[in-house]
Amino acid sequence: MSTTQTIHIRVHPVGTTVQGQKGLTVRQILAEQGIYVDSPCDGQGICGQCKIRVQPSRAAPETPHANISAQEAQDGIRLACQLVPDDDLQVYLPPTYRLDARKTSDEGTILLGRSQTDGRIQPAVQVEEDDGRYWLRHAEEAGRRHPLSQWAADMAPKGLALDLGTTTLAASLICLETGRELASAGRLNPQVDYGHDVLTRIQRASSTEGLELLASAVQTAIRDLVREICEQAGAQPMEILDAVIGGNTTMVQICAREDPSPLGQLPFTVGLASGCSHPASRFGLGIHPQGTAYVPPILHAFVGSDISAGLVAVQGFFGAGDKILFLDVGTNGEMGVSTGQVRLLTSTAAGPAFEGSGLRSGMRAAAGAIQEVSFDGRDLVLQAIGNGHGPLGICGSGLLDLVHTLLGIGVLDPSGRLRTKEELTEPSTEVLSRLQSLDGKAAVSLADGVWLTQGDVRQLQLAKGAIRTGIDFLLDQAGLESRDLDRVVVGGGFGNVLRPASLEGVGMLPPETADKVVFAGNTSQLGCARLLVSTPVRRRLEEDMAGVEHIGLAQDAGFMDAFVANMEFPEPGANTVDRALIGGER
């Protein structure tokens, strides 16, 4: 145990180490460094909302609360406002954490802390002043500069990190002089009105009229996001001179008004140049008219710039050491494996269930969404985000937790069928009262108007089955077993509230991996931010991605059989896969 009066805390996914006086709570230490965890009760330990995950748990005394189950406490879940650490530790923040760039030191800046550079800001775009005139210099045009119009002495060059997802959009405003995040915001992608999945949107945008409709919708939403983050930071959109766009290939091409139809048919041709910059006006970003937009390397029609950008934020993926499995879980499920020598990427159509869409009571991970579920021996314990007005729906992480819990108490059988009251004797009266009929079919009542239906379970089975099959095929191609993995890095919208045991318990992850899971947040957006502030990282990423191999799943003769098998849930306490369905025994 440390004998000093200083505690060091490694903060994930911020990617920095902070220190504070011994005797302070984690919440106080983080707040001193401009890192805030939501705590509606102002740190009194009443609301139970500031839950964090800590490692090692021995350095973190338990913080008993009704919102923390015995299993969660064992897994290292603590209240930030009540935890007074005895020694140095690592902390994994919930997805709702906030950063105050004014308090964040240069060395602890979220971008520099995650950077693979030597700590220097080296943006691709720079502004130079010469005899009262302003000039714009871009790294891709070595030795050349251009007169910069509409610029003033009180302006500072800024960048836009944009994650262009199938279901959601996220944007951050970055100072290109300091590398600090000045503001961030997100919203639904309005294209969801024209189809939840990529293939539907490809079909809709294959005509001139459809492409204009979808492109205009997303560009308008992006411009609204740009104005929002600029208002937060007291800046002007005209100060944004560079952008990095991470997104699945279809979304990026539609935004650029590039015909996406070749992406939906063999040989799956990508029409948009990547690993280079375009005029920002092509994407309708609403930033400075001389602004540029960098699109990170696109490996395949179904593995886009969001994945290459995300790998920048996954420590060690391009290194020669650890064996890493990377998952970006959303409407599309992209995944990669690195052995240190071999690097493989693939993708599967996961569907919108993990984003909370397509479910009877599904919603995004926002206030009122059920995000955690456990069983206290009598009834289901539901934890909703915000916890102010009762559950309004269920998000992706809550769905996984719920299904895992129902499997454990026998309400769900391994085939995914919801059992009726008459079939059950073990669950308590409280749980049995939740088993009802909705529209003539079995369903589970979670709250007033909030349901889990048999259809919801099937949507999860389709999604997790596709992802698990992709993982199995990658591991097989890389010559690995799941026990060989050193880390499983999960990006996307899950956040740190999801218990890794739920991922393994429903069979989405292979056996012996739950204790290797690290939640990395929105890796696409983090990677885009890093690429904004470091030209060398861009060049290195382009080189690294040239050595990555894409593995096609749909063309494999054994894919469908393995997918059907992986739709089944493991027996409680077990997690097995029929290895004969993949590899040489198909």
Coordinates of C-alpha atoms in Angstrom, one line a residue:
M1 CA 0.0 0.0 0.0
S2 CA 1.2 3.5 -0.8
T3 CA 2.8 5.4 2.0
T4 CA 2.7 8.8 0.2
Q5 CA 0.0 11.4 0.5
T6 CA -0.7 11.4 -3.2
I7 CA -3.1 9.1 -5.1
H8 CA -2.6 8.5 -8.8
I9 CA -5.6 7.5 -10.9
R10 CA -5.5 6.3 -14.4
V11 CA -8.7 7.4 -16.0
H12 CA -10.4 5.5 -18.9
P13 CA -11.5 6.3 -21.5
V14 CA -10.0 9.7 -21.1
G15 CA -6.6 8.1 -21.4
T16 CA -4.8 10.3 -18.8
T17 CA -3.4 9.9 -15.3
V18 CA -4.5 12.4 -12.6
Q19 CA -3.2 12.7 -9.1
G20 CA -4.9 14.1 -5.9
Q21 CA -4.5 14.3 -2.2
K22 CA -5.0 11.1 -0.3
G23 CA -8.2 11.3 1.7
L24 CA -10.3 12.9 -1.1
T25 CA -13.0 11.0 -2.9
V26 CA -12.5 9.9 -6.5
R27 CA -15.2 12.4 -7.5
Q28 CA -13.3 15.3 -5.8
I29 CA -9.9 14.2 -7.4
L30 CA -11.4 14.0 -10.8
A31 CA -13.3 17.3 -10.5
E32 CA -10.1 19.1 -9.6
Q33 CA -8.8 18.0 -13.0
G34 CA -11.9 19.0 -14.9
I35 CA -13.4 15.5 -15.2
Y36 CA -17.0 15.3 -14.0
V37 CA -19.2 12.2 -13.2
D38 CA -22.9 12.9 -13.0
S39 CA -24.0 13.1 -9.4
P40 CA -27.5 14.7 -9.0
C41 CA -27.3 14.5 -5.2
D42 CA -24.1 16.6 -5.3
G43 CA -21.9 13.9 -3.9
Q44 CA -24.0 13.0 -0.9
G45 CA -24.1 9.3 -1.8
I46 CA -27.9 9.3 -2.1
C47 CA -28.8 9.0 -5.7
G48 CA -26.3 6.3 -6.6
Q49 CA -25.8 7.7 -10.1
C50 CA -22.0 8.2 -10.1
K51 CA -21.1 4.6 -10.6
I52 CA -17.6 3.8 -11.8
R53 CA -15.6 0.6 -12.4
V54 CA -12.3 0.4 -10.6
Q55 CA -9.2 -1.8 -10.8
P56 CA -7.8 -3.3 -8.7
S57 CA -10.8 -3.6 -6.4
R58 CA -8.6 -4.2 -3.4
A59 CA -7.5 -0.6 -3.6
A60 CA -11.1 0.5 -3.5
P61 CA -13.2 -0.1 -0.4
E62 CA -16.8 -1.0 -1.2
T63 CA -19.4 1.8 -1.3
P64 CA -22.6 0.1 -0.3
H65 CA -25.7 1.4 -2.0
A66 CA -29.1 0.0 -3.2
N67 CA -28.0 0.7 -6.8
I68 CA -25.0 -1.6 -6.4
S69 CA -25.7 -5.3 -6.4
A70 CA -23.4 -7.8 -4.7
Q71 CA -22.1 -9.0 -8.1
E72 CA -21.4 -5.4 -9.2
A73 CA -19.5 -4.8 -6.0
Q74 CA -17.4 -7.9 -6.7
D75 CA -16.8 -6.6 -10.2
G76 CA -15.4 -3.4 -8.9
I77 CA -18.4 -1.0 -9.2
R78 CA -18.2 1.9 -6.8
L79 CA -19.7 5.3 -6.2
A80 CA -17.2 8.0 -7.2
C81 CA -18.6 10.4 -4.5
Q82 CA -18.1 7.9 -1.7
L83 CA -14.9 6.1 -2.8
V84 CA -11.8 7.2 -0.9
P85 CA -9.0 5.1 -2.5
D86 CA -6.3 3.6 -0.3
D87 CA -3.8 3.3 -3.2
D88 CA -3.3 4.0 -6.9
L89 CA -5.9 2.6 -9.2
Q90 CA -7.6 2.6 -12.6
V91 CA -11.0 4.1 -13.1
Y92 CA -13.5 3.4 -15.9
L93 CA -16.0 6.2 -16.3
P94 CA -19.6 5.9 -17.3
P95 CA -20.4 7.3 -20.8
T96 CA -22.0 10.4 -19.3
Y97 CA -18.8 11.9 -18.0
R98 CA -17.9 15.5 -18.9
L99 CA -14.7 17.4 -19.4
D100 CA -13.8 21.0 -18.7
A101 CA -11.0 22.0 -21.0
R102 CA -10.3 25.1 -19.0
K103 CA -9.2 23.0 -16.1
T104 CA -7.5 20.2 -18.0
S105 CA -3.7 20.7 -18.1
D106 CA -1.8 20.6 -21.4
E107 CA -0.2 17.3 -20.4
G108 CA -3.5 15.8 -19.3
T109 CA -5.4 16.9 -22.4
I110 CA -7.7 14.1 -23.4
L111 CA -6.2 14.1 -26.9
L112 CA -2.6 14.3 -26.0
G113 CA -3.1 11.7 -23.3
R114 CA -4.3 9.2 -25.9
S115 CA -1.9 10.3 -28.6
Q116 CA 0.7 8.1 -30.2
T117 CA 2.8 11.2 -30.9
D118 CA 5.6 12.6 -28.8
G119 CA 3.2 14.9 -27.1
R120 CA 3.4 17.8 -29.6
I121 CA 0.4 19.2 -31.5
Q122 CA 1.0 18.8 -35.2
P123 CA -2.3 19.5 -37.0
A124 CA -2.6 19.2 -40.7
V125 CA -3.9 22.7 -40.9
Q126 CA -2.1 25.8 -39.6
V127 CA -2.7 29.6 -39.8
E128 CA 0.2 31.9 -40.4
E129 CA 0.2 35.7 -40.1
D130 CA 2.5 37.8 -42.3
D131 CA 2.4 41.6 -42.4
G132 CA -1.2 41.7 -41.3
R133 CA -2.4 39.0 -43.8
Y134 CA -3.4 35.5 -42.9
W135 CA -2.3 32.4 -44.7
L136 CA -3.5 28.8 -44.6
R137 CA -1.0 26.0 -44.8
H138 CA -2.0 22.3 -45.2
A139 CA 0.3 19.4 -44.5
E140 CA -0.8 17.6 -47.7
E141 CA 0.5 20.6 -49.8
A142 CA 4.1 20.7 -48.5
G143 CA 5.7 24.1 -49.0
R144 CA 2.6 25.8 -50.3
R145 CA 0.3 28.2 -48.5
H146 CA -2.9 30.1 -49.6
P147 CA -4.4 33.4 -48.6
L148 CA -6.9 32.8 -45.9
S149 CA -10.1 34.8 -46.3
Q150 CA -12.7 35.8 -43.7
W151 CA -10.2 35.5 -40.8
A152 CA -9.6 37.9 -37.9
A153 CA -7.0 38.3 -35.1
D154 CA -9.4 37.1 -32.4
M155 CA -10.0 33.8 -34.2
A156 CA -8.2 30.5 -33.3
P157 CA -8.0 27.5 -35.7
K158 CA -10.3 24.7 -34.6
G159 CA -11.1 21.2 -35.9
L160 CA -14.2 19.1 -36.1
A161 CA -14.1 15.4 -35.0
L162 CA -17.2 13.8 -36.5
D163 CA -18.5 10.3 -36.0
L164 CA -21.1 9.6 -38.7
G165 CA -23.0 6.6 -37.5
T166 CA -25.9 4.8 -39.0
T167 CA -28.1 5.6 -36.1
T168 CA -26.4 8.4 -34.2
L169 CA -24.1 11.4 -35.0
A170 CA -21.5 12.7 -32.6
A171 CA -19.2 15.7 -32.9
S172 CA -16.4 17.3 -30.9
L173 CA -14.8 20.8 -31.3
I174 CA -11.1 20.6 -30.9
C175 CA -8.6 23.5 -30.5
L176 CA -5.9 22.9 -33.1
E177 CA -3.4 24.9 -31.0
T178 CA -3.7 23.1 -27.7
G179 CA -5.4 19.8 -28.6
R180 CA -8.2 20.4 -26.1
E181 CA -11.7 19.3 -26.6
L182 CA -13.8 22.5 -26.3
A183 CA -17.3 21.0 -26.7
S184 CA -19.2 18.0 -27.8
A185 CA -22.7 17.0 -28.8
G186 CA -24.7 14.2 -30.4
R187 CA -28.1 13.4 -31.9
L188 CA -29.9 10.9 -34.0
N189 CA -29.0 10.5 -37.6
P190 CA -32.2 11.8 -39.4
Q191 CA -31.7 9.2 -42.0
V192 CA -33.3 6.6 -39.6
D193 CA -36.6 7.9 -41.1
Y194 CA -35.6 6.3 -44.4
G195 CA -34.4 2.9 -43.0
H196 CA -32.6 1.6 -39.9
D197 CA -30.0 -0.4 -41.8
V198 CA -27.3 0.3 -44.4
L199 CA -28.7 -1.8 -47.2
T200 CA -32.1 -0.1 -47.0
R201 CA -30.4 3.3 -47.3
I202 CA -28.2 2.2 -50.2
Q203 CA -31.4 1.2 -52.0
R204 CA -33.0 4.5 -51.2
A205 CA -30.0 6.6 -52.2
S206 CA -29.4 4.7 -55.4
S207 CA -31.5 7.2 -57.3
T208 CA -30.6 10.9 -57.9
E209 CA -33.7 12.0 -55.9
G210 CA -33.0 9.5 -53.0
L211 CA -29.4 10.5 -52.7
E212 CA -30.2 14.1 -52.5
L213 CA -32.9 13.4 -49.9
L214 CA -30.6 11.4 -47.6
A215 CA -27.5 13.6 -48.2
S216 CA -29.5 16.8 -47.4
A217 CA -30.9 15.3 -44.2
V218 CA -27.6 14.3 -42.7
Q219 CA -25.8 17.5 -43.8
T220 CA -28.4 19.6 -42.2
A221 CA -28.1 17.6 -39.0
I222 CA -24.3 18.0 -39.1
R223 CA -24.5 21.8 -39.5
D224 CA -26.9 21.9 -36.6
L225 CA -24.4 20.0 -34.5
V226 CA -21.6 22.3 -35.6
R227 CA -23.5 25.3 -34.5
E228 CA -24.4 23.6 -31.2
I229 CA -20.8 22.8 -30.2
C230 CA -19.6 26.3 -31.3
E231 CA -22.3 27.9 -29.1
Q232 CA -21.1 25.8 -26.2
A233 CA -17.5 26.9 -26.7
G234 CA -18.2 30.5 -27.6
A235 CA -16.7 30.0 -31.1
Q236 CA -17.8 30.5 -34.7
P237 CA -18.2 27.8 -37.3
M238 CA -15.9 29.9 -39.5
E239 CA -13.0 29.1 -37.1
I240 CA -13.2 25.4 -38.0
L241 CA -10.6 24.8 -40.7
D242 CA -10.2 21.1 -40.6
A243 CA -12.4 18.0 -40.0
V244 CA -11.9 14.3 -39.6
I245 CA -14.9 12.1 -40.6
G246 CA -15.2 8.6 -39.2
G247 CA -18.2 6.6 -40.4
N248 CA -19.3 3.5 -42.1
T249 CA -18.6 3.6 -45.8
T250 CA -22.2 4.0 -46.9
M251 CA -22.9 6.9 -44.5
V252 CA -19.7 8.8 -45.5
Q253 CA -20.4 8.3 -49.2
I254 CA -24.0 9.5 -48.9
C255 CA -22.9 12.5 -47.0
A256 CA -20.4 13.3 -49.8
R257 CA -23.2 12.8 -52.4
E258 CA -21.4 9.9 -53.8
D259 CA -23.6 7.2 -55.4
P260 CA -23.6 4.3 -52.8
S261 CA -25.2 1.7 -55.1
P262 CA -21.8 0.0 -55.9
L263 CA -21.4 -0.7 -52.1
G264 CA -24.5 -3.0 -52.2
Q265 CA -23.5 -5.3 -54.9
L266 CA -20.4 -7.3 -55.9
P267 CA -17.6 -6.4 -56.1
F268 CA -18.6 -3.9 -53.4
T269 CA -16.7 -0.9 -54.9
V270 CA -15.8 2.1 -52.8
G271 CA -16.1 5.3 -54.8
L272 CA -14.8 7.8 -52.3
A273 CA -11.1 8.4 -52.0
S274 CA -9.8 7.8 -48.4
G275 CA -6.6 8.4 -46.5
C276 CA -6.7 11.9 -47.9
S277 CA -8.5 15.3 -47.5
H278 CA -11.4 16.6 -49.5
P279 CA -12.9 20.1 -49.6
A280 CA -15.2 20.3 -46.5
S281 CA -17.9 21.8 -48.7
R282 CA -18.3 18.4 -50.3
F283 CA -19.8 17.1 -47.1
G284 CA -21.8 20.2 -46.3
L285 CA -20.3 20.7 -42.9
G286 CA -21.0 24.4 -42.6
I287 CA -17.4 25.3 -41.6
H288 CA -14.9 27.8 -43.1
P289 CA -15.2 27.7 -47.0
Q290 CA -11.5 26.9 -47.2
G291 CA -11.8 24.1 -44.7
T292 CA -10.8 20.5 -45.4
A293 CA -12.2 17.2 -44.4
Y294 CA -9.9 14.2 -43.9
V295 CA -11.4 10.7 -44.4
P296 CA -9.3 8.0 -42.7
P297 CA -8.5 4.9 -44.7
I298 CA -11.5 2.9 -45.8
L299 CA -10.6 -0.8 -45.9
H300 CA -13.8 -2.2 -47.5
A301 CA -17.4 -1.3 -48.4
F302 CA -18.4 -2.7 -45.0
V303 CA -15.4 -1.6 -42.9
G304 CA -15.3 2.2 -43.0
S305 CA -13.3 5.1 -41.7
D306 CA -14.9 4.9 -38.3
I307 CA -13.0 1.6 -37.8
S308 CA -9.6 2.8 -39.0
A309 CA -10.0 5.9 -36.9
G310 CA -11.1 3.8 -33.9
L311 CA -8.0 1.6 -34.2
V312 CA -6.0 4.8 -33.5
A313 CA -7.6 4.9 -30.1
V314 CA -7.0 1.2 -29.3
Q315 CA -3.7 1.0 -27.6
G316 CA -1.5 -1.7 -29.0
F317 CA -3.6 -2.9 -32.0
F318 CA -0.8 -2.0 -34.4
G319 CA 1.9 -3.1 -31.9
A320 CA 3.9 -6.3 -31.8
G321 CA 2.8 -7.4 -28.3
D322 CA -0.7 -8.2 -27.1
K323 CA -3.3 -10.3 -28.8
I324 CA -6.3 -8.0 -29.1
L325 CA -9.9 -8.4 -30.1
F326 CA -11.6 -5.1 -31.0
L327 CA -15.4 -4.7 -31.3
D328 CA -17.2 -1.7 -32.5
V329 CA -20.8 -2.5 -31.6
G330 CA -23.7 -0.6 -33.2
T331 CA -26.1 -1.0 -36.1
N332 CA -23.1 -2.5 -37.9
G333 CA -20.8 -4.8 -36.1
E334 CA -17.2 -4.4 -37.1
M335 CA -14.5 -6.3 -35.4
G336 CA -10.8 -6.9 -35.7
V337 CA -8.1 -9.2 -34.3
S338 CA -4.4 -8.4 -33.9
T339 CA -1.8 -11.0 -33.0
G340 CA 1.1 -8.7 -33.3
Q341 CA 2.0 -10.1 -36.7
V342 CA -1.4 -10.7 -38.3
R343 CA -4.2 -8.1 -38.3
L344 CA -7.7 -9.0 -39.6
L345 CA -10.9 -7.0 -39.9
T346 CA -14.5 -8.0 -40.8
S347 CA -18.0 -6.8 -40.3
T348 CA -21.5 -8.2 -39.8
A349 CA -25.0 -6.8 -40.0
A350 CA -25.9 -6.6 -36.4
G351 CA -29.1 -4.5 -36.8
P352 CA -30.3 -1.6 -34.6
A353 CA -31.0 -3.5 -31.4
F354 CA -27.8 -2.4 -29.7
E355 CA -28.8 1.2 -30.4
G356 CA -32.2 0.6 -28.8
S357 CA -34.0 0.8 -32.1
G358 CA -36.4 -1.8 -33.5
L359 CA -37.5 -2.8 -30.0
R360 CA -41.0 -2.6 -28.6
S361 CA -39.8 -0.2 -25.8
G362 CA -36.4 0.6 -27.2
M363 CA -34.7 4.0 -26.9
R364 CA -31.2 5.5 -27.0
A365 CA -29.0 5.6 -23.9
A366 CA -30.6 8.7 -22.5
A367 CA -32.5 9.8 -19.4
G368 CA -35.1 7.2 -18.5
A369 CA -33.6 4.3 -20.4
I370 CA -33.1 1.1 -18.4
Q371 CA -29.3 0.4 -18.6
E372 CA -28.8 -2.2 -15.9
V373 CA -30.8 -5.2 -14.7
S374 CA -30.1 -7.6 -11.9
F375 CA -32.1 -10.0 -9.7
D376 CA -32.2 -9.6 -5.9
G377 CA -33.7 -13.0 -5.2
R378 CA -37.3 -11.7 -5.3
D379 CA -37.7 -9.4 -8.3
L380 CA -35.9 -7.7 -11.2
V381 CA -33.9 -4.6 -10.1
L382 CA -34.0 -2.0 -12.9
Q383 CA -31.6 0.9 -13.1
A384 CA -32.5 3.7 -15.4
I385 CA -30.3 6.5 -16.6
G386 CA -31.1 9.6 -14.6
N387 CA -33.5 7.7 -12.3
G388 CA -35.7 10.7 -12.0
H389 CA -39.0 9.8 -13.7
G390 CA -38.9 6.0 -13.7
P391 CA -38.1 3.8 -16.7
L392 CA -39.3 5.1 -20.1
G393 CA -37.7 2.4 -22.2
I394 CA -34.7 0.2 -22.6
C395 CA -31.4 0.8 -24.3
G396 CA -28.9 -1.7 -25.8
S397 CA -26.9 -2.3 -22.7
G398 CA -30.1 -2.7 -20.6
L399 CA -31.4 -5.3 -23.1
L400 CA -28.2 -7.4 -22.8
D401 CA -28.3 -7.2 -19.0
L402 CA -32.0 -8.1 -18.9
V403 CA -31.7 -11.1 -21.2
H404 CA -28.6 -12.4 -19.3
T405 CA -30.6 -12.0 -16.0
L406 CA -33.7 -13.8 -17.4
L407 CA -31.5 -16.6 -18.7
G408 CA -30.0 -17.0 -15.2
I409 CA -33.4 -17.3 -13.5
G410 CA -34.9 -19.5 -16.1
V411 CA -37.5 -17.1 -17.6
L412 CA -35.7 -17.5 -20.9
D413 CA -34.6 -20.9 -22.3
P414 CA -31.4 -21.3 -24.4
S415 CA -33.4 -21.2 -27.6
G416 CA -34.6 -17.7 -26.7
R417 CA -38.2 -18.6 -25.9
L418 CA -39.9 -16.7 -23.1
R419 CA -41.4 -19.2 -20.7
T420 CA -44.9 -18.8 -19.3
K421 CA -45.9 -18.6 -15.7
E422 CA -47.3 -22.1 -15.8
E423 CA -43.8 -23.5 -16.8
L424 CA -42.0 -21.9 -13.9
T425 CA -41.7 -22.7 -10.3
E426 CA -38.4 -21.2 -9.3
P427 CA -38.8 -17.4 -9.8
S428 CA -40.6 -15.5 -7.0
T429 CA -44.1 -14.2 -7.2
E430 CA -42.8 -10.7 -8.1
V431 CA -41.1 -12.0 -11.2
L432 CA -44.0 -14.2 -12.2
S433 CA -46.3 -11.2 -12.0
R434 CA -44.2 -9.6 -14.7
L435 CA -44.8 -12.5 -17.2
Q436 CA -47.8 -11.4 -19.1
S437 CA -49.4 -11.7 -22.6
L438 CA -49.0 -8.7 -25.0
D439 CA -50.8 -8.9 -28.3
G440 CA -51.4 -12.5 -27.7
K441 CA -47.7 -13.3 -27.2
A442 CA -45.5 -13.8 -24.1
A443 CA -43.8 -10.7 -22.8
V444 CA -42.2 -9.3 -19.7
S445 CA -43.6 -6.2 -18.1
L446 CA -40.7 -3.9 -16.9
A447 CA -42.6 -0.8 -16.0
D448 CA -45.7 1.1 -17.0
G449 CA -45.8 0.8 -20.8
V450 CA -42.3 -0.7 -20.9
W451 CA -42.0 -4.3 -22.2
L452 CA -39.6 -7.0 -23.3
T453 CA -41.3 -9.0 -26.1
Q454 CA -40.4 -12.2 -27.8
G455 CA -39.6 -10.2 -30.9
D456 CA -37.1 -8.1 -28.9
V457 CA -35.3 -11.3 -27.8
R458 CA -35.1 -12.5 -31.4
Q459 CA -33.6 -9.1 -32.4
L460 CA -30.9 -9.5 -29.8
Q461 CA -30.3 -13.1 -30.9
L462 CA -29.8 -12.0 -34.5
A463 CA -27.4 -9.2 -33.5
K464 CA -25.3 -11.2 -31.0
G465 CA -25.3 -14.2 -33.2
A466 CA -23.9 -12.2 -36.1
I467 CA -21.2 -10.6 -33.9
R468 CA -20.2 -13.9 -32.2
T469 CA -19.9 -15.6 -35.6
G470 CA -17.7 -12.8 -36.9
I471 CA -15.5 -13.2 -33.8
D472 CA -15.2 -16.9 -34.1
F473 CA -14.2 -16.7 -37.8
L474 CA -11.6 -14.0 -37.1
L475 CA -10.1 -16.1 -34.2
D476 CA -10.0 -19.1 -36.4
Q477 CA -8.3 -17.3 -39.3
A478 CA -5.7 -15.8 -36.8
G479 CA -5.1 -19.3 -35.3
L480 CA -6.2 -18.2 -31.9
E481 CA -8.5 -19.5 -29.2
S482 CA -10.5 -17.1 -27.0
R483 CA -8.3 -17.9 -24.0
D484 CA -5.3 -16.7 -26.0
L485 CA -6.6 -13.1 -26.0
D486 CA -5.0 -10.5 -23.8
R487 CA -7.6 -7.9 -24.2
V488 CA -11.1 -7.5 -25.6
V489 CA -11.7 -3.8 -26.4
V490 CA -15.4 -2.8 -26.8
G491 CA -16.1 0.5 -28.6
G492 CA -19.5 2.0 -29.5
G493 CA -22.4 3.1 -27.4
F494 CA -22.3 0.5 -24.6
G495 CA -20.4 2.5 -22.0
N496 CA -19.0 1.1 -18.8
V497 CA -22.3 0.3 -17.1
L498 CA -22.6 -3.0 -18.9
R499 CA -21.3 -6.0 -17.0
P500 CA -18.8 -8.0 -19.1
A501 CA -20.4 -11.1 -17.7
S502 CA -23.6 -10.2 -19.6
L503 CA -21.7 -10.1 -22.9
E504 CA -20.2 -13.6 -22.2
G505 CA -23.4 -14.9 -20.5
V506 CA -25.6 -14.3 -23.6
G507 CA -22.9 -15.8 -25.8
M508 CA -22.0 -12.6 -27.6
L509 CA -18.4 -13.0 -26.4
P510 CA -16.5 -16.4 -26.4
P511 CA -15.7 -18.1 -23.1
E512 CA -12.9 -16.9 -20.8
T513 CA -13.1 -13.3 -22.1
A514 CA -15.3 -11.4 -19.6
D515 CA -12.4 -10.5 -17.4
K516 CA -10.5 -9.2 -20.4
V517 CA -13.0 -6.7 -21.5
V518 CA -12.1 -3.0 -21.6
F519 CA -14.8 -0.5 -22.6
A520 CA -13.3 2.3 -24.7
G521 CA -16.3 4.5 -25.5
N522 CA -16.7 6.1 -28.9
T523 CA -13.4 5.0 -30.4
S524 CA -14.3 6.4 -33.8
Q525 CA -14.7 9.9 -32.4
L526 CA -11.7 9.6 -30.1
G527 CA -9.6 8.5 -33.1
C528 CA -10.9 11.3 -35.3
A529 CA -9.9 13.8 -32.6
R530 CA -6.4 12.4 -32.4
L531 CA -6.1 12.5 -36.2
L532 CA -7.0 16.2 -36.1
V533 CA -4.1 17.1 -33.9
S534 CA -1.4 14.9 -35.4
T535 CA -0.4 14.7 -39.0
P536 CA 2.2 12.0 -38.2
V537 CA -0.6 9.8 -36.8
R538 CA -2.5 10.2 -40.1
R539 CA 0.5 9.0 -42.1
R540 CA 1.2 6.1 -39.7
L541 CA -2.4 5.0 -39.8
E542 CA -2.3 5.0 -43.6
E543 CA 0.8 2.8 -43.5
D544 CA -0.7 0.5 -40.9
M545 CA -4.0 0.0 -42.6
A546 CA -2.2 -1.1 -45.8
G547 CA -1.1 -4.2 -43.8
V548 CA -4.6 -5.1 -42.6
E549 CA -6.6 -7.9 -44.3
H550 CA -10.3 -7.9 -44.7
I551 CA -12.1 -11.2 -44.1
G552 CA -15.4 -11.6 -46.0
L553 CA -18.0 -13.6 -44.0
A554 CA -21.1 -13.8 -46.2
Q555 CA -19.2 -15.6 -49.0
D556 CA -18.0 -18.3 -46.6
A557 CA -19.9 -21.6 -47.0
G558 CA -19.9 -22.2 -43.2
F559 CA -21.1 -18.8 -42.2
M560 CA -24.9 -19.4 -42.1
D561 CA -24.6 -22.7 -40.1
A562 CA -22.3 -21.0 -37.6
F563 CA -24.6 -18.0 -37.4
V564 CA -27.7 -20.1 -36.7
A565 CA -25.8 -22.0 -34.0
N566 CA -24.7 -18.8 -32.4
M567 CA -28.2 -17.4 -32.1
E568 CA -28.8 -19.9 -29.3
F569 CA -28.0 -18.7 -25.8
P570 CA -25.5 -20.7 -23.7
E571 CA -26.9 -22.7 -20.8
P572 CA -26.5 -20.6 -17.6
G573 CA -23.0 -20.8 -16.5
A574 CA -21.7 -22.2 -19.8
N575 CA -20.4 -20.6 -23.0
T576 CA -19.5 -22.9 -25.7
V577 CA -19.3 -22.8 -29.5
D578 CA -19.3 -25.6 -32.0
R579 CA -15.9 -25.2 -33.5
A580 CA -16.8 -27.7 -36.2
L581 CA -18.9 -24.9 -37.8
I582 CA -15.8 -22.8 -38.5
G583 CA -12.4 -23.3 -39.8
G584 CA -11.3 -26.5 -41.5
E585 CA -14.1 -28.7 -40.2
R586 CA -17.0 -26.9 -41.9

